[in-house]
Each structure stands twice: as C-alpha cells, then as structure tokens.
mmCIF file of C-alpha atoms in Angstrom:
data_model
loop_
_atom_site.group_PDB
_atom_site.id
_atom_site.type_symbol
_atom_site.label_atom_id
_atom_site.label_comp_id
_atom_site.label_asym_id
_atom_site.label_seq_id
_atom_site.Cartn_x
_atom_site.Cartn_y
_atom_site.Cartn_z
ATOM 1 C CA UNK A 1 179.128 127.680 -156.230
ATOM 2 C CA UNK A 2 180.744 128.088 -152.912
ATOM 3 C CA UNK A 3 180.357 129.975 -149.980
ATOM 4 C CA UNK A 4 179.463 133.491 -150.481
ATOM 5 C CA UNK A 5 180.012 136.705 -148.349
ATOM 6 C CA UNK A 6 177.050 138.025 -146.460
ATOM 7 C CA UNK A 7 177.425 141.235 -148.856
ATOM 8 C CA UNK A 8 176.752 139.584 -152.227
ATOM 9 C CA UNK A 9 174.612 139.997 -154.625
ATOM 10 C CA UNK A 10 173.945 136.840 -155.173
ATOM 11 C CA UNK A 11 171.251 134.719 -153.745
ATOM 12 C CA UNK A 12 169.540 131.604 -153.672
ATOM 13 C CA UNK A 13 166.304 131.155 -154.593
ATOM 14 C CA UNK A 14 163.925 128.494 -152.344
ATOM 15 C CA UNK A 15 160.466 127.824 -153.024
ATOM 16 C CA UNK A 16 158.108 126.459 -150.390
ATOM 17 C CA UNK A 17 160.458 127.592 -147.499
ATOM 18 C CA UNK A 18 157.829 128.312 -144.583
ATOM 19 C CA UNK A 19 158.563 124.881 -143.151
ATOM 20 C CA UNK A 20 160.040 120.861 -144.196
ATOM 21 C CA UNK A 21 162.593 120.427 -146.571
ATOM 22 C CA UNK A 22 161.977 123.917 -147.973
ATOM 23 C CA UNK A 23 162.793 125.636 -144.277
ATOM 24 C CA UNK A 24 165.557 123.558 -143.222
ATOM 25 C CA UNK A 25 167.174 123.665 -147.002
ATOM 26 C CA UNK A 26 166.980 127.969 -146.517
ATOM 27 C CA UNK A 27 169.038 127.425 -142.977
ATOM 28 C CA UNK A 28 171.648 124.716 -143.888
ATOM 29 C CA UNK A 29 172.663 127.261 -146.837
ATOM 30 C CA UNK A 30 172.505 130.216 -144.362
ATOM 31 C CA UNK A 31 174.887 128.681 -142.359
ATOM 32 C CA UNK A 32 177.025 128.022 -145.344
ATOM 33 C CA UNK A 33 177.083 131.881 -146.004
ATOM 34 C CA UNK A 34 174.666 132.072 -148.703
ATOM 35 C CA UNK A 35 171.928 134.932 -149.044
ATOM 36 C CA UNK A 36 168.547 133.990 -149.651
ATOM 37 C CA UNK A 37 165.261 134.521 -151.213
ATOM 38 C CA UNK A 38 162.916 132.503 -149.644
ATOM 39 C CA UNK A 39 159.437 132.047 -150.704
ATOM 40 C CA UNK A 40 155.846 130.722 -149.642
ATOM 41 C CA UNK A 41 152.333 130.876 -150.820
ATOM 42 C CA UNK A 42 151.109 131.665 -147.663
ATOM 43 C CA UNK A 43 151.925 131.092 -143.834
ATOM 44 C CA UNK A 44 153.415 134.643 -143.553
ATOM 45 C CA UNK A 45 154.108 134.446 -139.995
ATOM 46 C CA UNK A 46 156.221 131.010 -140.495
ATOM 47 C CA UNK A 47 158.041 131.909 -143.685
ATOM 48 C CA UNK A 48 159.270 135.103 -141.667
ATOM 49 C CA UNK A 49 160.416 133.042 -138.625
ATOM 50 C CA UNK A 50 162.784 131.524 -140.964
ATOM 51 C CA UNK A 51 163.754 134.453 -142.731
ATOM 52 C CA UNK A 52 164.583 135.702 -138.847
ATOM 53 C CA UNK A 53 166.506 132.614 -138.279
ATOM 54 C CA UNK A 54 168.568 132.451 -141.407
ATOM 55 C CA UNK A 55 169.850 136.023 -140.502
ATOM 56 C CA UNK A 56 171.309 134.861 -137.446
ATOM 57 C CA UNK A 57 173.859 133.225 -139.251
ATOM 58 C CA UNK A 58 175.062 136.425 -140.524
ATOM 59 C CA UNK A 59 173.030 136.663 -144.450
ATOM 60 C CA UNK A 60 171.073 138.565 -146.084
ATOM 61 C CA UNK A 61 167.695 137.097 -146.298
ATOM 62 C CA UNK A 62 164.696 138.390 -148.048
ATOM 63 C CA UNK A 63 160.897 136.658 -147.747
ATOM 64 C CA UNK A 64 158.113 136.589 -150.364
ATOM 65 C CA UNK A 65 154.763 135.438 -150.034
ATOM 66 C CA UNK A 66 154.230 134.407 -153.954
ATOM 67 C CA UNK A 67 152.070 131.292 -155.392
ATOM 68 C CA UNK A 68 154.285 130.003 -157.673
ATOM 69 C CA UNK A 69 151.959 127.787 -159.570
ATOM 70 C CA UNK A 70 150.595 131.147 -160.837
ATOM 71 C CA UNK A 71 153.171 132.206 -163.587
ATOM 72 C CA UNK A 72 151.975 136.015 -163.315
ATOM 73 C CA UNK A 73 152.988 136.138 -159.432
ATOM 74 C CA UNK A 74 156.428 134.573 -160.521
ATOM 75 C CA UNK A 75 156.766 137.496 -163.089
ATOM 76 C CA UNK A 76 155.559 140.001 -160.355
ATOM 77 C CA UNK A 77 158.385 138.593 -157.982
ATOM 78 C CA UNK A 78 160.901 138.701 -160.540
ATOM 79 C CA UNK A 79 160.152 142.346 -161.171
ATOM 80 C CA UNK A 80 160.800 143.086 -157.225
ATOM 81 C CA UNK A 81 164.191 141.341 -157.312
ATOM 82 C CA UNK A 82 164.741 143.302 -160.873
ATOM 83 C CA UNK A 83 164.007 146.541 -158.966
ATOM 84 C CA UNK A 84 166.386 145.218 -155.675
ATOM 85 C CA UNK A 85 169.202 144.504 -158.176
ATOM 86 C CA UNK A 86 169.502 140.889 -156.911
ATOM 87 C CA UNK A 87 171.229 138.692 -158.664
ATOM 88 C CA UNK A 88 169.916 134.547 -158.417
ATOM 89 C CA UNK A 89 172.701 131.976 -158.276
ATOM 90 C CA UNK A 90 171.005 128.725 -157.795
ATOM 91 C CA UNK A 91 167.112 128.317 -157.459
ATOM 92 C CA UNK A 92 165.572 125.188 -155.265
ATOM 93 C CA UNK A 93 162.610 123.968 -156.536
ATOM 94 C CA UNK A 94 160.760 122.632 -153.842
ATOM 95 C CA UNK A 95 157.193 123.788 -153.361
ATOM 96 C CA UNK A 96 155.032 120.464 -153.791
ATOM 97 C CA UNK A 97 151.713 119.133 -152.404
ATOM 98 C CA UNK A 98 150.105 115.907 -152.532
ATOM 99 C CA UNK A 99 146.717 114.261 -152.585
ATOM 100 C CA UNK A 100 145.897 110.993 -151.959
ATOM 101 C CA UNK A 101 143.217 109.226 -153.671
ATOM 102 C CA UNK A 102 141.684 107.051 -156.543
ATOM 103 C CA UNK A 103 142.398 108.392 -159.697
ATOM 104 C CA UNK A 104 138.113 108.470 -160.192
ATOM 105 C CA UNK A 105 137.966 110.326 -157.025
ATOM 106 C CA UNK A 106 140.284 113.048 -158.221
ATOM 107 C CA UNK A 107 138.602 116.235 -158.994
ATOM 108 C CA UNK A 108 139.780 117.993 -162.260
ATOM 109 C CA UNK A 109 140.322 121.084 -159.572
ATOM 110 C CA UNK A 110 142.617 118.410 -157.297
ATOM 111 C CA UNK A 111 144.430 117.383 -160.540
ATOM 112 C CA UNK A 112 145.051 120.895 -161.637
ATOM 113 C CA UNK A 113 146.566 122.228 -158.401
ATOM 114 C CA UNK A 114 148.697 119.049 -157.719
ATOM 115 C CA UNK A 115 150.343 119.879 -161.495
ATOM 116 C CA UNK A 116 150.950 123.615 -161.093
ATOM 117 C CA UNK A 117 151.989 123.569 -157.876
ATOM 118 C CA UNK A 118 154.546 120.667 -157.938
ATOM 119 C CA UNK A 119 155.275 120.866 -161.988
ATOM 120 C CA UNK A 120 154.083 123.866 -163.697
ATOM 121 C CA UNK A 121 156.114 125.892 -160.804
ATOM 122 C CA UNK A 122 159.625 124.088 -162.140
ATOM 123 C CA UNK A 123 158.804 125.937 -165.630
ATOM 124 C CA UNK A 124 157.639 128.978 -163.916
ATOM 125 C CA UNK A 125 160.455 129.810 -162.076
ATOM 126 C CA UNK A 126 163.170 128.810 -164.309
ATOM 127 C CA UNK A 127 161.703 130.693 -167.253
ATOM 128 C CA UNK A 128 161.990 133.943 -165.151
ATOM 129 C CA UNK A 129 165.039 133.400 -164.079
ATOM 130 C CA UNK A 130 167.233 131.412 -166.115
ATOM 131 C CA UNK A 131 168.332 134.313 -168.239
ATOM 132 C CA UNK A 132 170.252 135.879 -165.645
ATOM 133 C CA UNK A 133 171.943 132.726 -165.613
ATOM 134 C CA UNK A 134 172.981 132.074 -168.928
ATOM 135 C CA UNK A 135 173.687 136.017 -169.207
ATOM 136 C CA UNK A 136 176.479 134.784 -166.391
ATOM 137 C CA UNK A 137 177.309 131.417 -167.853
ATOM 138 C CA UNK A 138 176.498 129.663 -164.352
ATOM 139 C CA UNK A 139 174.215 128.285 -161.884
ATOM 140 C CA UNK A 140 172.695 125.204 -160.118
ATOM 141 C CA UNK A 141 169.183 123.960 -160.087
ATOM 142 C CA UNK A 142 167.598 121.798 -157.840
ATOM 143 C CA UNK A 143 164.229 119.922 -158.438
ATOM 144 C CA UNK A 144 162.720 118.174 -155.343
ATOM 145 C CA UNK A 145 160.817 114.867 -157.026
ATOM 146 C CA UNK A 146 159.999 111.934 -155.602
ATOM 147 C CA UNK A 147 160.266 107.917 -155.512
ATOM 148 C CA UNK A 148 157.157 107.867 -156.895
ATOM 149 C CA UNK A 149 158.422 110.294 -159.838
ATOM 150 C CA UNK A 150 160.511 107.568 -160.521
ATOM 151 C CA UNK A 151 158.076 104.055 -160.147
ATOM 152 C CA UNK A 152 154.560 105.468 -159.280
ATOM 153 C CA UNK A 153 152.440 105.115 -156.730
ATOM 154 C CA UNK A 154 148.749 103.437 -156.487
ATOM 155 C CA UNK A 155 146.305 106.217 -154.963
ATOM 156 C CA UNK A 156 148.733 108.971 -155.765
ATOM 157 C CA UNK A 157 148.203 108.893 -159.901
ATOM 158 C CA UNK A 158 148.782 112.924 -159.870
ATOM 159 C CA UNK A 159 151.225 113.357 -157.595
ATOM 160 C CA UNK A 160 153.408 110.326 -159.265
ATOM 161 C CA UNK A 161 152.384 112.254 -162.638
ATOM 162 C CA UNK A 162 154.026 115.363 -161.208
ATOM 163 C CA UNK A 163 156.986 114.042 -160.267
ATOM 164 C CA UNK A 164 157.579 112.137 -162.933
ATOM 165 C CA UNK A 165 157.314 115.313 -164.960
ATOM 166 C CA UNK A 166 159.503 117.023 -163.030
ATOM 167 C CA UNK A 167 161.693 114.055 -163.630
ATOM 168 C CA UNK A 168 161.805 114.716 -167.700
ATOM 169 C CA UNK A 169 162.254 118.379 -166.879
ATOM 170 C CA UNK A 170 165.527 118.149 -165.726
ATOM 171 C CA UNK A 171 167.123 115.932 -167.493
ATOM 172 C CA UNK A 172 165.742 117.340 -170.755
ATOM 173 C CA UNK A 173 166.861 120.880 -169.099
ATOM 174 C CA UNK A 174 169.969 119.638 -167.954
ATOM 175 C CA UNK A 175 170.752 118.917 -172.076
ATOM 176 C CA UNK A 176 169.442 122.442 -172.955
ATOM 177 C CA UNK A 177 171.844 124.724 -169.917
ATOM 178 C CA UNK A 178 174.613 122.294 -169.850
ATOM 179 C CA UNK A 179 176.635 124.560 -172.464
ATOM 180 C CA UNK A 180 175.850 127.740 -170.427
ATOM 181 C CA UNK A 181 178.208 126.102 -167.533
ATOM 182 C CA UNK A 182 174.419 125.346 -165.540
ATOM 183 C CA UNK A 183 173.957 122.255 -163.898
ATOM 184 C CA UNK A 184 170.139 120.952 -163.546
ATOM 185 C CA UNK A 185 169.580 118.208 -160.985
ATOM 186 C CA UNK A 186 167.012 116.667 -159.121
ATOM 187 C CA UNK A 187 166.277 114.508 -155.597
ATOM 188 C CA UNK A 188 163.703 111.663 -155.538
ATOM 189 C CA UNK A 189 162.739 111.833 -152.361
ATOM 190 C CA UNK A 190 161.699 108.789 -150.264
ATOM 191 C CA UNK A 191 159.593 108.309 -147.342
ATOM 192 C CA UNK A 192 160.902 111.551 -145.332
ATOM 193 C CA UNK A 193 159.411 112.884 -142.261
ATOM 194 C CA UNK A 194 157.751 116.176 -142.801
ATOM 195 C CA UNK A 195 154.117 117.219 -142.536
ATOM 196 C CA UNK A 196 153.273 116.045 -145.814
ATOM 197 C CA UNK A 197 153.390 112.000 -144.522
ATOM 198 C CA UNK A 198 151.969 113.318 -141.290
ATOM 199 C CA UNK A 199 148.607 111.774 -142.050
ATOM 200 C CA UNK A 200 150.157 108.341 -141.196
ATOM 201 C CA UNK A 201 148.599 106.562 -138.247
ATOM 202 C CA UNK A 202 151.241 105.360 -135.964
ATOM 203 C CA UNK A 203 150.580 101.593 -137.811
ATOM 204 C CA UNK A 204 150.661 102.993 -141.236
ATOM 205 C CA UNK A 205 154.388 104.499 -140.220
ATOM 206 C CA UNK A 206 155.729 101.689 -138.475
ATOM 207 C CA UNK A 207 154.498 99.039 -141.359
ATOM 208 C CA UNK A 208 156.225 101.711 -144.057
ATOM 209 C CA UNK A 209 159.291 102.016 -141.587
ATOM 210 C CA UNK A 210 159.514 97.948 -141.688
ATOM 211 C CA UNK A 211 159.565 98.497 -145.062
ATOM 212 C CA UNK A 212 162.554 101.044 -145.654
ATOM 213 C CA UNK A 213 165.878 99.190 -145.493
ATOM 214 C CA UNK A 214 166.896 101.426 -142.915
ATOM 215 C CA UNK A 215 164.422 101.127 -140.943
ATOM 216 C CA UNK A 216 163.350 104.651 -140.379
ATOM 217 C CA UNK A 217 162.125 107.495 -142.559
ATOM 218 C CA UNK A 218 164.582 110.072 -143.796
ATOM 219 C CA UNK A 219 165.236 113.779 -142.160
ATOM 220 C CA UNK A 220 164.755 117.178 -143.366
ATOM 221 C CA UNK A 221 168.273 117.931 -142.457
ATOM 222 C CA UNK A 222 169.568 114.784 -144.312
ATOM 223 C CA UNK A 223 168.091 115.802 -147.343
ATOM 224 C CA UNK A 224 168.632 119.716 -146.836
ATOM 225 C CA UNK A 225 172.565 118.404 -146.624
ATOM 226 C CA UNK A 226 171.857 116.330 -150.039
ATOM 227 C CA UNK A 227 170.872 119.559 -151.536
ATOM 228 C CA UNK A 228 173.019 121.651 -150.802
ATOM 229 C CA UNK A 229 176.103 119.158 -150.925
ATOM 230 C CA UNK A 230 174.956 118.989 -154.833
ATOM 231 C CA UNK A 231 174.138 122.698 -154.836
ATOM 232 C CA UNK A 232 178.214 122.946 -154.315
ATOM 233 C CA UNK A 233 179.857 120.366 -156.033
ATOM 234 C CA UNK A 234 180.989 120.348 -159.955
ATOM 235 C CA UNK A 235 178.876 121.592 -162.292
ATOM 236 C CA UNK A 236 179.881 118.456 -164.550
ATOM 237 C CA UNK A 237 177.183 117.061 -162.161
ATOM 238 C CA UNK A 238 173.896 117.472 -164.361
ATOM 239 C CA UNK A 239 170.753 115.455 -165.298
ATOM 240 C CA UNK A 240 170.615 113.005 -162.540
ATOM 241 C CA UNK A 241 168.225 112.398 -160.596
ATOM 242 C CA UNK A 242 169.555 111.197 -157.281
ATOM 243 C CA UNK A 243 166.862 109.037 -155.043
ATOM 244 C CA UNK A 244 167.542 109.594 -151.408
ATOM 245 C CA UNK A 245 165.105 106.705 -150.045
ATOM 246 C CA UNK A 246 167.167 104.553 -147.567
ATOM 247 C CA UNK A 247 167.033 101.884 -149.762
ATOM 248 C CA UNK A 248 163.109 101.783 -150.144
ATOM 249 C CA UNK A 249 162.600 101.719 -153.984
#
C-alpha cells in the first residue's frame, strides 16, 4: 500500500478517530496522501475537526458518526460507502474503552460494552468489509491491543480479556487472508499518553513512568507512525503482534 493520489477511490478506514491514537493515526496517513473514512460513536463536533484537518493536506476525507460495537450500524455504514462507490484499502481498528475495577465490581452491562466496543467491533468491521478485499486480492489490517492483551492486568480483567481477544483474532485472521495477498496485524500498546490513562494522579504517572524503561509514556504520534509504517510495508508482514511499550512488559 503506498501513497495514494488525492483522487482515488480508495480509502482507509479508522475507527475511533475523534481524538488519541485514532485522530492522530487519520492525520499522519493524510499527510501520506491517503483518503479517509474516519469514524466515531459520538463527539460530532471533534470527529469533524479532524476530518477538516486531514483535508488540509490535500485528501479526500469523509466522517461518520457510527457505534461500531453495534453490527447493524456497521452494515448501515457499509451501505453509505456501497452507495458512494468507495472502495476500503486498509481498515484501523482502533475504537477501545476501558474500565477499571475488580472483576466482582464489574457490572454484566460494564463487561458487555468493554467486549463489543474493543472486540466485537474487530469482527464487525472486518466482516463488512473484507470482501471487497479479497474481491481485490489486497489489503492491510490493523488491530490496536494492548500490553495487557498480551500478560493481563489486575483490576482490568475485561479490558485484558478484550485485548487478548483481539490478540487471537489476528493471528487466527492473519492464517485465514494471508492467501488473498491481506496482511492482518496488530499493536500492543503500552502505557501511552492519551485520555484514556488520564485518570492518573500526577504520583500514579510518575511511579508508572519510573517503571517504563524509558522513562516516559509513549506518544500518539509515535504510535500513529508505528501504524502506518506497518500499514506500508510488505504484506509478507502478517500475524504479529508488535508491543510498542518502551520496554515496560
């Protein structure tokens, strides 16, 4: 996949774009060429300040609000870009929320939204539009997981369980597109510094800083650059999941 001319048809698809990794993932490929469908469940007036921004670079760039742990507003968006005749080239996975919490403290409401939104979305998506894909014998996928996808994380039972799903997902997906030229891949995310970890008293982040090898917490441009440095490269690149954590885990 490389840079693409302001008039294609072909666009990238990134979830949960209104602000974090998700916004600064839409503007690193806008400035890389690449048209873009960017989506949000809500925070209309944010999502479109990025949709604004990414067209100063010269793309195409199309918003949607859509609640992509609800398969049946995935379908309805799919329809639009059906009707737009847009074609999606790579899709970015990255709509997630967390809770934090004792697993008996976790509501079966809490549980249910942390799964669909972070995992059930992965399966939503790419089920709508992975046929275009295979129908053009390429692509790239990007799943945003997490460290604790990878070792857990005490108080965080369903958001480790989510990521660690979305772990399985690619690689087993990775197996399934690999002879339809589509690479699957995902980043384990450390300790970056986005709204999510914004609940961190100035104590709690220094004592997890101490921790990190390198001393600080990542960027959203460092990992937007991770992304979309994979996004690009060989599609012999498939079912790894890459842990950009400064050394933490």
């Amino acid at each position: 996949m490389k840079n693409k001319p302001a008039d294609s048809n072909d666009y990238v698809l990134v979830t949960g774009a209104s602000r974090g990794i998700g916004k600064e993932t839409a503007l690193t490929f806008a400035a890389h060429g690449h048209n873009l469908i960017i989506l949000s469940r809500q925070n209309a007036e944010k999502l479109d300040e990025v949709k604004n921004a990414a067209r100063q670079s010269g793309v195409k760039c199309l918003s949607f609000l859509t609640d992509v742990s609800d398969y049946n507003s995935v379908l309805q968006l799919k329809q639009r870009l059906q009707d737009l005749q847009l074609s999606v080239s790579a899709i970015i996975n990255n709509a997630g929320i967390s809770f934090f919490g004792l697993l008996q403290d976790t509501g079966i409401e809490d549980w249910e939204q942390v799964i669909n939104t972070n995992l059930s979305s992965c399966f939503y998506i790419c089920k709508a539009f992975i046929p275009q894909m295979i129908a053009r014998q390429s692509g790239h996928i990007i799943n945003i997981s997490s460290v604790w996808g990878n070792v857990g994380a005490a108080c965080e039972v369903a958001y480790s369980a989510s990521k660690g799903g979305v772990n399985a997902f690619t690689k087993a997906l990775a197996k399934e597109l690999a002879p339809s030229g589509i690479s699957v891949n995902a980043i384990a995310c450390g300790a970056i510094d986005t709204e999510m970890n914004s609940r961190l008293s100035d104590e709690e982040r220094q004592e997890l800083e101490y921790e990190i090898p390198f001393g600080r917490m990542g960027t959203v441009s460092e990992t937007a650059e991770l992304i979309y440095s994979i996004t690009v490269s060989n599609p012999y690149l498939t079912g790894q999941i890459i842990t950009l954590d400064g050394g933490w885990t």
